[in-house]
Structures are given as structure tokens and as C-alpha cells.
GROMACS .gro file of C-alpha atoms in nm:
model
  201
    1MET     CA    1  -0.030   0.005   0.017
    2SER     CA    2   0.253   0.267   0.084
    3VAL     CA    3   0.438   0.175  -0.224
    4LEU     CA    4   0.054   0.226  -0.419
    5ASN     CA    5   0.110   0.585  -0.181
    6LYS     CA    6   0.411   0.657  -0.324
    7SER     CA    7   0.378   0.649  -0.658
    8ALA     CA    8   0.030   0.843  -0.648
    9VAL     CA    9   0.213   1.134  -0.531
   10SER     CA   10   0.513   1.140  -0.696
   11VAL     CA   11   0.635   1.394  -1.006
   12PRO     CA   12   0.807   1.294  -1.254
   13LYS     CA   13   1.213   1.473  -1.324
   14SER     CA   14   1.018   1.610  -1.608
   15SER     CA   15   0.728   1.749  -1.456
   16ILE     CA   16   0.984   1.976  -1.268
   17ARG     CA   17   1.221   2.054  -1.495
   18ARG     CA   18   0.950   2.232  -1.690
   19ASP     CA   19   0.796   2.394  -1.384
   20VAL     CA   20   1.152   2.556  -1.319
   21ILE     CA   21   1.226   2.645  -1.683
   22ARG     CA   22   0.875   2.798  -1.682
   23HIS     CA   23   0.927   2.959  -1.375
   24ARG     CA   24   1.249   3.171  -1.538
   25ALA     CA   25   1.130   3.261  -1.862
   26ALA     CA   26   0.830   3.420  -1.644
   27LEU     CA   27   1.071   3.613  -1.360
   28LEU     CA   28   1.284   3.759  -1.724
   29ASP     CA   29   0.905   3.830  -1.926
   30ALA     CA   30   0.836   3.981  -1.540
   31ALA     CA   31   1.129   4.179  -1.488
   32THR     CA   32   1.178   4.264  -1.797
   33GLU     CA   33   0.838   4.449  -1.807
   34VAL     CA   34   0.883   4.625  -1.460
   35PHE     CA   35   1.239   4.701  -1.507
   36ALA     CA   36   1.193   4.860  -1.786
   37LYS     CA   37   0.875   5.056  -1.674
   38ASP     CA   38   0.993   5.156  -1.282
   39GLY     CA   39   1.404   5.110  -1.322
   40ILE     CA   40   1.630   4.906  -1.166
   41GLU     CA   41   1.544   4.948  -0.825
   42ALA     CA   42   1.196   4.818  -0.930
   43PRO     CA   43   1.076   4.609  -0.573
   44LEU     CA   44   1.119   4.232  -0.648
   45VAL     CA   45   0.848   4.104  -0.537
   46GLU     CA   46   0.648   4.294  -0.791
   47ILE     CA   47   0.838   4.111  -1.012
   48ALA     CA   48   0.780   3.807  -0.828
   49ARG     CA   49   0.336   3.911  -0.844
   50ARG     CA   50   0.284   3.966  -1.217
   51ALA     CA   51   0.531   3.672  -1.217
   52GLY     CA   52   0.245   3.408  -1.105
   53VAL     CA   53   0.520   3.273  -0.837
   54GLY     CA   54   0.576   3.348  -0.481
   55ARG     CA   55   0.910   3.504  -0.340
   56GLY     CA   56   1.115   3.223  -0.255
   57THR     CA   57   1.041   3.077  -0.619
   58LEU     CA   58   1.184   3.363  -0.676
   59TYR     CA   59   1.479   3.321  -0.523
   60ARG     CA   60   1.572   3.066  -0.565
   61HIS     CA   61   1.646   3.153  -0.904
   62PHE     CA   62   1.825   3.419  -0.838
   63PRO     CA   63   1.902   3.471  -0.503
   64GLU     CA   64   1.984   3.897  -0.563
   65ARG     CA   65   1.939   4.139  -0.770
   66ILE     CA   66   2.258   4.159  -0.981
   67ASP     CA   67   2.170   3.822  -1.072
   68LEU     CA   68   1.842   3.809  -1.222
   69ILE     CA   69   2.020   4.164  -1.430
   70VAL     CA   70   2.259   3.993  -1.608
   71ALA     CA   71   2.015   3.676  -1.640
   72LEU     CA   72   1.793   3.980  -1.772
   73LEU     CA   73   2.130   4.105  -2.061
   74GLU     CA   74   2.214   3.732  -2.114
   75ARG     CA   75   1.902   3.664  -2.261
   76ASN     CA   76   1.887   3.948  -2.487
   77LEU     CA   77   2.271   3.837  -2.578
   78ASP     CA   78   2.098   3.401  -2.640
   79GLU     CA   79   1.819   3.680  -2.874
   80LEU     CA   80   2.132   3.897  -3.058
   81GLU     CA   81   2.333   3.485  -3.110
   82ALA     CA   82   2.027   3.390  -3.279
   83GLN     CA   83   1.941   3.636  -3.488
   84ALA     CA   84   2.365   3.666  -3.597
   85ALA     CA   85   2.378   3.311  -3.595
   86ASP     CA   86   2.064   3.339  -3.954
   87LEU     CA   87   2.227   3.671  -4.085
   88ALA     CA   88   2.574   3.603  -4.047
   89ASP     CA   89   2.675   3.607  -4.422
   90GLN     CA   90   2.503   3.848  -4.565
   91PRO     CA   91   2.522   4.210  -4.585
   92GLU     CA   92   2.270   4.390  -4.429
   93GLY     CA   93   2.270   4.172  -4.147
   94LEU     CA   94   2.470   4.409  -3.918
   95LEU     CA   95   2.207   4.706  -3.939
   96ALA     CA   96   1.925   4.408  -3.890
   97LEU     CA   97   2.161   4.313  -3.626
   98ILE     CA   98   2.194   4.701  -3.468
   99ARG     CA   99   1.799   4.745  -3.491
  100THR     CA  100   1.738   4.400  -3.263
  101MET     CA  101   2.003   4.614  -3.033
  102ILE     CA  102   1.818   4.934  -2.977
  103ASN     CA  103   1.525   4.794  -2.968
  104GLN     CA  104   1.645   4.559  -2.696
  105ASP     CA  105   1.798   4.884  -2.506
  106VAL     CA  106   1.395   5.037  -2.480
  107ASP     CA  107   1.358   4.760  -2.271
  108VAL     CA  108   1.684   4.749  -2.079
  109ALA     CA  109   1.831   5.068  -2.064
  110PRO     CA  110   1.709   5.067  -1.684
  111LEU     CA  111   1.950   4.800  -1.657
  112LEU     CA  112   2.247   4.981  -1.759
  113ASP     CA  113   2.300   5.189  -1.429
  114SER     CA  114   2.591   5.364  -1.364
  115ASP     CA  115   2.740   5.260  -1.083
  116LEU     CA  116   2.653   4.885  -1.284
  117ILE     CA  117   2.925   4.659  -1.418
  118VAL     CA  118   2.862   4.391  -1.678
  119PRO     CA  119   3.060   4.104  -1.599
  120ALA     CA  120   3.342   4.088  -1.860
  121PRO     CA  121   3.206   3.728  -2.071
  122LEU     CA  122   2.894   3.892  -2.132
  123LEU     CA  123   3.096   4.206  -2.307
  124ALA     CA  124   3.359   3.925  -2.498
  125ARG     CA  125   3.019   3.767  -2.576
  126PHE     CA  126   2.881   4.036  -2.775
  127VAL     CA  127   3.209   4.082  -2.922
  128ALA     CA  128   3.210   3.833  -3.066
  129ILE     CA  129   2.823   3.784  -3.167
  130CYS     CA  130   2.915   4.102  -3.357
  131ARG     CA  131   3.262   4.004  -3.622
  132ARG     CA  132   3.076   3.802  -3.788
  133PRO     CA  133   2.874   4.021  -3.918
  134LEU     CA  134   3.131   4.271  -3.961
  135GLU     CA  135   3.299   4.158  -4.171
  136ALA     CA  136   3.038   4.042  -4.414
  137ALA     CA  137   2.910   4.404  -4.362
  138ARG     CA  138   3.266   4.543  -4.446
  139ARG     CA  139   3.354   4.271  -4.778
  140ALA     CA  140   2.999   4.462  -4.881
  141GLY     CA  141   3.057   4.735  -4.893
  142VAL     CA  142   2.787   4.835  -4.634
  143VAL     CA  143   2.982   4.970  -4.354
  144ARG     CA  144   3.288   5.187  -4.319
  145GLN     CA  145   3.592   4.950  -4.336
  146ASP     CA  146   3.743   5.071  -4.007
  147LEU     CA  147   3.476   5.014  -3.782
  148ASP     CA  148   3.521   4.750  -3.567
  149GLU     CA  149   3.350   4.433  -3.319
  150THR     CA  150   3.454   4.727  -3.053
  151ASP     CA  151   3.310   5.003  -3.176
  152LEU     CA  152   3.012   4.882  -3.166
  153LEU     CA  153   3.078   4.700  -2.845
  154ASP     CA  154   3.065   5.164  -2.717
  155LEU     CA  155   2.803   5.300  -3.005
  156THR     CA  156   2.534   5.047  -2.809
  157VAL     CA  157   2.647   5.169  -2.460
  158MET     CA  158   2.630   5.494  -2.580
  159ALA     CA  159   2.314   5.467  -2.719
  160GLY     CA  160   2.162   5.293  -2.377
  161SER     CA  161   2.331   5.525  -2.204
  162ALA     CA  162   2.091   5.766  -2.371
  163LEU     CA  163   1.829   5.627  -2.364
  164ARG     CA  164   1.815   5.537  -1.986
  165ARG     CA  165   1.764   5.939  -1.943
  166TRP     CA  166   1.383   5.920  -2.131
  167GLY     CA  167   1.090   5.698  -1.928
  168LEU     CA  168   0.980   5.376  -2.118
  169GLU     CA  169   0.755   5.571  -2.315
  170GLU     CA  170   0.992   5.861  -2.409
  171ARG     CA  171   1.286   5.597  -2.550
  172ARG     CA  172   1.010   5.389  -2.781
  173VAL     CA  173   0.942   5.767  -2.930
  174ARG     CA  174   1.387   5.811  -2.917
  175ALA     CA  175   1.482   5.520  -3.076
  176PRO     CA  176   1.407   5.517  -3.400
  177ARG     CA  177   1.594   5.859  -3.413
  178ILE     CA  178   1.911   5.712  -3.222
  179LEU     CA  179   1.875   5.408  -3.438
  180ALA     CA  180   1.934   5.596  -3.740
  181LEU     CA  181   2.138   5.860  -3.641
  182LEU     CA  182   2.413   5.538  -3.550
  183LEU     CA  183   2.290   5.329  -3.870
  184GLU     CA  184   2.455   5.726  -4.084
  185GLY     CA  185   2.782   5.691  -3.875
  186ILE     CA  186   2.840   5.356  -3.981
  187ARG     CA  187   2.787   5.329  -4.307
  188SER     CA  188   3.031   5.357  -4.581
  189ASP     CA  189   2.929   5.581  -4.722
  190ALA     CA  190   2.967   5.803  -4.398
  191ASP     CA  191   3.273   5.956  -4.381
  192GLY     CA  192   3.613   5.957  -4.604
  193LYS     CA  193   3.772   6.021  -4.294
  194SER     CA  194   3.956   5.727  -4.053
  195LEU     CA  195   3.808   5.700  -3.677
  196ASP     CA  196   4.171   5.718  -3.592
  197SER     CA  197   4.205   6.110  -3.757
  198ASP     CA  198   4.038   6.339  -3.444
  199GLN     CA  199   4.266   6.246  -3.152
  200PRO     CA  200   4.140   6.452  -2.764
  201GLY     CA  201   4.378   6.717  -2.684
   0.00000   0.00000   0.00000
């Protein structure tokens, strides 16, 4: 009888795993919405509530606020990595990738707080993601020949910092203009001068 009872209440590991994945995704979705609207210091309990889970579940997945922030940045990199793989050898693939980056910045700009130090592995991963699309764009003459992956990282950070000054609705309005300015600046016909021709001082 005890064996039957044990069998009746046991939960398959696959079901538990699905719940873990589902809860994590729900928390990340909720965190994106809450941080985008209310900023990086928004109450974590509101994220748990919006995700439909308890605080215990939130802290099992993300013990500290920074763990949640890093997970959001990693998920954005996952999206960029998948897109880069699909567009890697297309001349205009880099421009599409940059559009995705700016669209992501609308939501994650509040995460780029001045006190946040983005882990070096995430920065290195971003640079690696950009490499093949950038090479294809340079070969096709779509972007300036002296543009490199670190330039793209700097430009993305600057765009995110600019958007961080605004609320969510204002970011949605400003993002297309920032994107247009960024793309105009990296195109091959933007300027014949080398990027190193004007040094400060």
C-alpha cells in the first residue's frame, strides 16, 4: 500500500524541470516589464507577483538582484546570437542586428545603471556575436572599413546610456531616431576620414 501511495504522489523529474524552466522564463518576462517601467530599483516582490510565483521561487532562481539583471542581459545576448547565426553572411545582417540591439535597449536601458559593472564574459560574448556579421558588412561595403567590434560595443553602450535618461514611453519615441543616427554614422559613405584622424587634445 505504501508503494502505491508513493507512486501516486511522485512527480516525474521531467515535469519538475518544465516547471523550473517555465518559472524562470516568467520571472525574466516580468522583470523586463517591471524594470523597463519602474527602473532598476523596482521591488522584486512585484516581479514575483507579476510572474505568478512566490518570493521563494524568485530567490531560488535569482538570490540577488544582480543575478536577475545579468540573466536578463544574457537572454538578450541569446536573442542576438541566434539572429547573428541566421544573418552572419548577409551584407545587411549587421544592420538588422543593430536594430535588434536598439529595440532591446528600450527595455533594458534602466539596467545599464552607472554603478553596474557588466561582467567581462558578457562583453566578450557581445564582441564575438558581432564578428561575422561585421566582416560580411565590411566585405560588401555596407559599413566603413575601419569599424570594429569594440566600436559596436561602445556605440551600443552609448545608445543605452542616452535612452536611460528617459521613461519607457519616451524611450520608444527616441529609439528610432537614435538608431537612424547610429546607422548613418557607420555606413561606408558616412565619412571618408579615418576614425583615428581626430584625436582628443
